[in-house]
Amino acid sequence: MTHSQLALNGGSKAKQTPYTREKRYGAEELKELQEALEQGTLFYAHGTKVKQLEAEFAEKNGVPYAVTCTSGTAGIHAALIAVGISPNDEVITSPITDMGTLSPILYQGAVPIFADLHPHTYTLLPESVEACITSRTKAIIAVNLAGNACDLDALREICDRHKLWLIEDCAQTFGCRYKGRPIGTTGDIGCFSFNEFKHISCGDGGITITRNPELAERLRLSTDKAYSRRPDVLERRPIFLANNYRMTELQGAVALAQLRKLDSIISRRQAWCNELTKRLKGLPGLCLPEIAEGVEPSWWFYIMRVDEERMGVDTDTFAKALQAEGLPIGAHYIGKCVYEYPLFTNKSAFDHAPHPCDTYDYHAGMCPNAEAILNTCLLLTVNEAYTQTDLDDTVEGIRKVVSAYTE
Ligand SMILES: *Cc1c(COP(=O)(O)O)cnc(C)c1O
């Protein structure tokens, strides 16, 4: 393969037909929605859809409690309120994540502390987490990235030893399993997102799971202004600060129909990505995602890295060449580690009063592995509808570009 055969340089594209997609929402969602409307109430505490969704999600994960909310962000916020995170507490988390992991920490007046990542699983390094622990540390939010699980047993052990809460951010990992256990059940609370871009969706929504009855009660209150909806509690007497993060029956109805499609969505993604990994193995200059022993990822994205020296080209050029071949690939994911966001570096979280995080020094270089990941990573969009042809064309496109640059 020569440079002139690359689509980037006018050659023919490896991917000639569009990637297969299917309609996300259909008759199942409509049926649930219609039933929800016919109840005559869209309030979760009076209807059946949200309750059913919570019951089925808890059952699916083998836990006694699931509590819905309005988003993945709201779920993490409810989890932090439930475990009692308060101003000046420190919460250790990942430098590669969504703002939805961080804004709840900041709204509690707490301070995010960033531990470094494993270079090829892209998840928290337990030894780096442990090195971040101080007398102010109260919790770890383990971000299970792109469908892959953190080293959860190691994080659990650290939390038990230091008496910290372990919260799992599972927004990208519906359906992932860790040593046979559903994701989100090793932590004290697991938090999931139903936003439009996740494995299953109701437009926007979230759900949390726990085994702990006290946490379950506090999670419920944390999503509903700390108002109790128990029939035996008639007076409104909020005993802590909580927002309105209530899921409506409309969201619950759609999420319920989507939940029943989850197994099929996950198994198709797994089959496609496992085959992709098999066929890309051994290509020079390409670092495939590493899956730890006992982890069954659910593949939200497929993240690879470019070994620029071995590939003989920089990540941006390599990504452009793949895009020119017609592959759904982007470079650098979120671009920079979250601690480089202006709200941290400019100390501008709040408008004219300091936030506790303003006294911390956030700067480039804090987490070298995470920064290297972002500098050289490629994200391949994955969809459960992708076919064998989509797979063959993807492999051919990647092989073609790798061979042009490495031969
Ligand atoms: C999507 C996402 C969130 C936030 O979920 P929303 O439903 O968009 O609020 C949080 N954490 C991670 C890792 C995510 O990918």
Coordinates of N, CA and C in Angstrom, one line a residue, residues 190-346:
G190 N -24.0 2.9 42.1 CA -23.6 2.9 40.7 C -24.6 3.9 40.0
C191 N -24.0 4.8 39.1 CA -24.8 5.8 38.5 C -24.8 5.7 37.0
F192 N -26.0 5.7 36.4 CA -26.1 5.5 34.9 C -26.9 6.7 34.3
S193 N -26.6 6.8 33.0 CA -27.2 7.9 32.2 C -28.1 7.4 31.1
F194 N -29.3 8.0 30.9 CA -30.1 7.7 29.7 C -30.0 8.8 28.7
N195 N -28.9 9.6 28.6 CA -29.0 10.7 27.7 C -28.9 10.1 26.3
E196 N -29.2 11.0 25.3 CA -29.4 10.6 23.9 C -28.2 9.8 23.3
F197 N -27.0 9.9 23.9 CA -25.9 9.3 23.3 C -25.4 8.0 24.0
K198 N -26.1 7.6 25.0 CA -25.7 6.4 25.7 C -26.3 5.1 25.2
H199 N -25.9 4.0 25.7 CA -26.3 2.7 25.1 C -27.9 2.6 25.0
I200 N -28.6 3.0 26.0 CA -30.0 3.2 25.9 C -30.4 4.5 26.5
S201 N -31.5 5.0 26.0 CA -31.8 6.5 26.2 C -33.3 6.7 26.3
C202 N -33.6 7.8 27.1 CA -35.0 8.3 27.0 C -34.9 9.8 26.8
G203 N -33.9 10.2 26.0 CA -33.7 11.6 25.7 C -32.7 12.2 26.7
D204 N -33.2 12.3 28.0 CA -32.4 12.5 29.1 C -33.0 11.8 30.3
G205 N -32.1 11.3 31.2 CA -32.6 10.6 32.4 C -31.4 9.9 33.0
G206 N -31.7 9.4 34.2 CA -30.6 8.7 34.9 C -31.1 7.7 35.9
I207 N -30.3 6.8 36.4 CA -30.7 5.9 37.4 C -29.5 5.5 38.3
T208 N -29.8 5.3 39.6 CA -28.7 4.9 40.5 C -29.1 3.5 41.1
I209 N -28.1 2.7 41.5 CA -28.4 1.5 42.2 C -27.5 1.3 43.4
T210 N -28.1 0.6 44.4 CA -27.4 0.4 45.6 C -27.9 -0.8 46.3
R211 N -27.1 -1.4 47.2 CA -27.6 -2.5 48.1 C -28.0 -2.0 49.5
N212 N -27.6 -0.8 49.8 CA -27.7 -0.2 51.1 C -29.0 0.5 51.3
P213 N -29.9 0.0 52.2 CA -31.2 0.6 52.3 C -31.2 2.1 52.8
E214 N -30.3 2.4 53.6 CA -30.2 3.8 54.0 C -29.8 4.7 52.9
L215 N -28.8 4.3 52.1 CA -28.4 5.0 50.9 C -29.6 5.1 49.9
A216 N -30.3 4.1 49.8 CA -31.5 4.1 48.8 C -32.5 5.1 49.3
E217 N -32.8 5.2 50.5 CA -33.7 6.2 51.1 C -33.2 7.6 50.8
R218 N -31.9 7.8 51.1 CA -31.3 9.1 50.9 C -31.2 9.5 49.4
L219 N -31.0 8.5 48.5 CA -30.9 8.7 47.1 C -32.3 9.3 46.6
R220 N -33.4 8.6 47.1 CA -34.7 9.0 46.8 C -34.9 10.5 47.2
L221 N -34.6 10.8 48.4 CA -34.8 12.2 48.9 C -34.0 13.1 48.2
S222 N -32.8 12.7 47.8 CA -31.8 13.6 47.1 C -32.3 13.9 45.7
T223 N -33.3 13.2 45.1 CA -33.8 13.5 43.8 C -35.1 14.3 43.9
D224 N -35.6 14.5 45.1 CA -37.0 15.0 45.2 C -37.1 16.1 46.3
K225 N -36.2 17.0 46.3 CA -36.2 18.2 47.2 C -36.2 17.8 48.7
A226 N -35.8 16.5 48.9 CA -35.8 15.9 50.3 C -37.2 15.9 50.9
Y227 N -38.2 15.8 50.0 CA -39.6 15.6 50.4 C -39.8 14.1 50.5
S228 N -40.3 13.6 51.5 CA -40.7 12.2 51.6 C -42.0 12.0 50.9
R229 N -42.1 10.9 50.1 CA -43.4 10.6 49.5 C -44.0 9.4 50.2
R230 N -43.4 9.0 51.3 CA -44.0 7.8 52.0 C -45.4 8.2 52.5
P231 N -46.4 7.3 52.3 CA -47.8 7.7 52.7 C -47.9 8.0 54.2
D232 N -47.0 7.5 55.0 CA -47.1 7.8 56.5 C -46.4 9.1 56.8
V233 N -45.7 9.7 55.9 CA -45.1 11.0 56.2 C -45.9 12.1 55.5
L234 N -46.7 12.9 56.2 CA -47.6 13.9 55.6 C -47.0 15.3 55.6
E235 N -46.1 15.6 56.6 CA -45.6 16.9 56.6 C -44.3 17.0 55.7
R236 N -44.1 18.2 55.2 CA -42.9 18.4 54.4 C -41.8 18.9 55.4
R237 N -40.8 18.1 55.6 CA -39.8 18.5 56.5 C -38.4 18.1 56.0
P238 N -37.9 18.8 54.9 CA -36.6 18.5 54.4 C -35.5 18.6 55.4
I239 N -34.7 17.6 55.6 CA -33.7 17.6 56.6 C -32.3 17.8 56.0
F240 N -32.2 17.9 54.7 CA -31.0 18.3 54.0 C -31.3 18.9 52.7
L241 N -30.3 19.5 52.0 CA -30.4 20.2 50.8 C -30.5 19.3 49.6
A242 N -31.6 19.4 48.8 CA -31.7 18.5 47.6 C -32.5 19.2 46.6
N243 N -32.2 18.8 45.3 CA -32.8 19.5 44.2 C -34.0 18.7 43.7
N244 N -34.7 19.2 42.7 CA -35.7 18.5 42.0 C -35.0 17.8 40.8
Y245 N -34.8 16.5 41.0 CA -34.2 15.7 39.9 C -35.2 14.5 39.6
R246 N -36.5 14.8 39.7 CA -37.5 13.7 39.5 C -37.6 13.3 38.0
M247 N -37.6 12.0 37.8 CA -37.9 11.5 36.4 C -39.4 11.5 36.3
T248 N -39.9 11.8 35.1 CA -41.4 11.8 34.8 C -41.7 10.4 34.3
E249 N -43.0 10.2 34.3 CA -43.5 8.9 33.7 C -43.2 8.8 32.2
L250 N -43.1 9.9 31.5 CA -42.8 9.9 30.1 C -41.4 9.3 29.9
Q251 N -40.5 9.9 30.6 CA -39.1 9.4 30.6 C -39.0 7.9 31.0
G252 N -39.8 7.6 32.1 CA -39.8 6.3 32.6 C -40.3 5.3 31.6
A253 N -41.3 5.7 30.9 CA -41.9 4.8 29.9 C -41.0 4.4 28.8
V254 N -40.3 5.4 28.3 CA -39.3 5.2 27.2 C -38.1 4.4 27.7
A255 N -37.6 4.8 28.9 CA -36.5 4.1 29.4 C -36.8 2.6 29.7
L256 N -38.0 2.3 30.1 CA -38.4 1.0 30.4 C -38.4 0.1 29.1
A257 N -38.9 0.7 28.0 CA -38.9 0.0 26.7 C -37.5 -0.2 26.2
Q258 N -36.6 0.8 26.5 CA -35.2 0.7 26.1 C -34.5 -0.4 26.9
L259 N -34.8 -0.4 28.2 CA -34.1 -1.4 29.1 C -34.3 -2.8 28.6
R260 N -35.5 -3.1 28.1 CA -35.8 -4.4 27.6 C -35.0 -4.7 26.3
K261 N -34.4 -3.7 25.7 CA -33.6 -4.0 24.5 C -32.1 -4.0 24.8
L262 N -31.8 -3.8 26.1 CA -30.4 -3.6 26.4 C -29.5 -4.8 26.1
D263 N -30.0 -6.0 26.5 CA -29.2 -7.2 26.3 C -28.8 -7.4 24.8
S264 N -29.8 -7.2 24.0 CA -29.5 -7.3 22.5 C -28.5 -6.3 22.1
I265 N -28.7 -5.0 22.5 CA -27.7 -4.0 22.2 C -26.3 -4.3 22.6
I266 N -26.2 -4.8 23.8 CA -24.9 -5.1 24.4 C -24.2 -6.2 23.6
S267 N -25.0 -7.3 23.4 CA -24.3 -8.5 22.8 C -23.9 -8.2 21.4
R268 N -24.7 -7.4 20.7 CA -24.3 -7.1 19.3 C -23.0 -6.2 19.3
R269 N -23.0 -5.3 20.2 CA -21.8 -4.4 20.3 C -20.5 -5.3 20.7
Q270 N -20.7 -6.2 21.6 CA -19.6 -7.0 22.0 C -19.1 -7.9 20.9
A271 N -20.0 -8.5 20.2 CA -19.6 -9.4 19.1 C -18.8 -8.6 18.0
W272 N -19.3 -7.4 17.7 CA -18.6 -6.6 16.7 C -17.3 -6.2 17.1
C273 N -17.2 -5.7 18.4 CA -15.9 -5.1 18.8 C -14.9 -6.2 19.2
N274 N -15.4 -7.4 19.6 CA -14.4 -8.5 19.9 C -13.8 -8.9 18.6
E275 N -14.6 -9.0 17.6 CA -14.1 -9.4 16.2 C -13.1 -8.3 15.7
L276 N -13.5 -7.1 15.9 CA -12.6 -6.0 15.5 C -11.2 -6.1 16.1
T277 N -11.2 -6.4 17.5 CA -10.0 -6.5 18.2 C -9.2 -7.6 17.6
K278 N -9.8 -8.8 17.4 CA -9.1 -9.9 16.9 C -8.4 -9.6 15.6
R279 N -9.1 -8.9 14.7 CA -8.6 -8.7 13.4 C -7.6 -7.5 13.3
L280 N -7.6 -6.6 14.3 CA -6.6 -5.5 14.3 C -5.3 -5.9 15.1
K281 N -5.4 -7.0 15.8 CA -4.3 -7.4 16.7 C -3.0 -7.5 15.8
G282 N -1.9 -7.0 16.4 CA -0.6 -7.1 15.7 C -0.3 -6.1 14.7
L283 N -1.2 -5.2 14.4 CA -0.9 -4.1 13.4 C 0.1 -3.2 14.1
P284 N 1.2 -2.9 13.4 CA 2.2 -2.0 14.0 C 1.8 -0.6 14.2
G285 N 2.2 0.0 15.4 CA 1.9 1.4 15.6 C 0.5 1.6 16.2
L286 N -0.3 0.6 16.3 CA -1.7 0.8 16.8 C -1.8 0.1 18.1
C287 N -2.2 0.8 19.2 CA -2.3 0.2 20.5 C -3.8 0.0 20.8
L288 N -4.2 -1.2 20.9 CA -5.6 -1.5 21.1 C -6.0 -1.4 22.5
P289 N -7.3 -1.2 22.8 CA -7.7 -1.1 24.2 C -7.4 -2.4 25.0
E290 N -6.8 -2.2 26.2 CA -6.5 -3.4 27.0 C -7.7 -3.7 27.9
I291 N -8.1 -5.0 28.0 CA -9.2 -5.4 28.8 C -8.6 -6.2 29.9
A292 N -8.9 -5.8 31.2 CA -8.3 -6.5 32.3 C -9.0 -7.9 32.4
E293 N -8.3 -8.8 33.0 CA -8.9 -10.2 33.3 C -10.2 -10.1 34.0
G294 N -11.2 -10.8 33.5 CA -12.5 -10.8 34.2 C -13.5 -9.6 33.8
V295 N -13.0 -8.7 32.9 CA -13.9 -7.6 32.5 C -14.5 -7.9 31.1
E296 N -15.8 -7.8 31.1 CA -16.6 -7.9 29.8 C -17.1 -6.5 29.4
P297 N -16.3 -5.7 28.6 CA -16.8 -4.3 28.3 C -18.0 -4.3 27.5
S298 N -18.7 -3.2 27.6 CA -20.0 -3.1 26.8 C -19.8 -2.1 25.6
W299 N -18.5 -1.6 25.4 CA -18.2 -0.9 24.2 C -19.1 0.3 23.9
W300 N -18.9 1.4 24.5 CA -19.6 2.6 24.2 C -18.9 3.3 23.0
F301 N -17.6 3.5 23.1 CA -16.7 3.8 22.0 C -15.7 2.8 22.0
Y302 N -15.0 2.7 20.9 CA -13.8 1.9 20.8 C -12.6 2.8 20.7
I303 N -11.8 2.8 21.8 CA -10.7 3.8 21.9 C -9.4 3.1 21.6
M304 N -8.6 3.6 20.6 CA -7.3 3.0 20.3 C -6.3 4.2 20.5
R305 N -5.0 3.8 20.6 CA -4.0 4.9 20.6 C -2.9 4.6 19.5
V306 N -2.4 5.8 19.0 CA -1.4 5.7 18.0 C 0.0 5.8 18.6
D307 N 0.9 4.8 18.3 CA 2.3 4.9 18.7 C 3.0 5.7 17.6
E308 N 3.1 7.0 17.8 CA 3.4 7.9 16.7 C 4.8 7.6 16.1
E309 N 5.7 7.2 16.9 CA 7.1 6.9 16.5 C 7.0 5.6 15.5
R310 N 6.4 4.6 16.0 CA 6.3 3.4 15.3 C 5.4 3.6 14.0
M311 N 4.4 4.4 14.1 CA 3.5 4.6 12.9 C 4.2 5.5 11.9
G312 N 5.1 6.3 12.4 CA 5.8 7.2 11.4 C 4.9 8.4 11.0
V313 N 3.9 8.7 11.8 CA 3.0 9.8 11.5 C 2.3 10.3 12.8
D314 N 1.9 11.5 12.8 CA 1.3 12.0 14.0 C -0.2 11.6 14.0
T315 N -0.8 11.7 15.2 CA -2.2 11.2 15.4 C -3.2 11.9 14.6
D316 N -3.0 13.2 14.4 CA -4.0 14.0 13.6 C -4.0 13.6 12.2
T317 N -2.8 13.4 11.6 CA -2.7 13.0 10.2 C -3.3 11.6 10.0
F318 N -2.9 10.7 11.0 CA -3.4 9.4 10.9 C -5.0 9.4 11.0
A319 N -5.5 10.2 11.9 CA -7.0 10.2 12.0 C -7.6 10.8 10.7
K320 N -7.0 11.8 10.2 CA -7.5 12.4 8.9 C -7.6 11.4 7.8
A321 N -6.5 10.6 7.7 CA -6.4 9.5 6.7 C -7.5 8.5 6.9
L322 N -7.8 8.1 8.1 CA -8.9 7.2 8.4 C -10.3 7.8 8.1
Q323 N -10.5 9.1 8.4 CA -11.7 9.7 8.1 C -11.9 9.8 6.6
A324 N -10.8 10.1 5.9 CA -10.9 10.1 4.4 C -11.3 8.8 3.8
E325 N -10.9 7.7 4.5 CA -11.4 6.4 4.0 C -12.8 6.1 4.3
G326 N -13.5 7.0 5.0 CA -14.9 6.9 5.3 C -15.2 6.3 6.7
L327 N -14.2 6.2 7.6 CA -14.4 5.6 8.9 C -14.8 6.6 9.9
P328 N -15.7 6.2 10.8 CA -16.3 7.2 11.8 C -15.3 7.3 13.0
I329 N -14.2 8.0 12.8 CA -13.1 8.1 13.7 C -12.8 9.5 14.0
G330 N -12.6 9.8 15.3 CA -12.2 11.2 15.7 C -10.9 11.0 16.6
A331 N -10.1 12.1 16.7 CA -8.9 12.0 17.5 C -9.1 12.8 18.8
H332 N -8.4 12.5 19.9 CA -8.3 13.2 21.1 C -9.5 13.3 22.1
Y333 N -10.5 12.6 21.8 CA -11.7 12.6 22.6 C -12.0 14.0 23.2
I334 N -11.9 14.2 24.5 CA -12.3 15.5 25.0 C -11.2 16.6 24.9
G335 N -10.1 16.2 24.2 CA -9.0 17.2 23.9 C -8.0 17.4 25.0
K336 N -8.5 17.9 26.1 CA -7.6 18.1 27.3 C -8.2 17.5 28.5
C337 N -7.3 17.2 29.5 CA -7.8 16.7 30.8 C -8.7 17.8 31.4
V338 N -9.7 17.3 32.1 CA -10.7 18.2 32.6 C -10.1 19.3 33.6
Y339 N -9.0 18.9 34.3 CA -8.4 19.9 35.2 C -7.8 21.1 34.5
E340 N -7.8 21.1 33.1 CA -7.3 22.2 32.4 C -8.5 23.1 32.0
Y341 N -9.7 22.8 32.4 CA -10.9 23.6 32.0 C -10.7 25.0 32.7
P342 N -11.1 26.0 32.1 CA -11.0 27.4 32.6 C -11.6 27.5 34.0
L343 N -12.7 26.8 34.3 CA -13.3 27.0 35.6 C -12.3 26.7 36.7
F344 N -11.4 25.7 36.4 CA -10.3 25.4 37.4 C -9.1 26.3 37.3
T345 N -8.6 26.5 36.1 CA -7.3 27.2 35.9 C -7.6 28.7 36.2
N346 N -8.8 29.2 35.8 CA -9.1 30.7 36.1 C -9.7 30.9 37.5

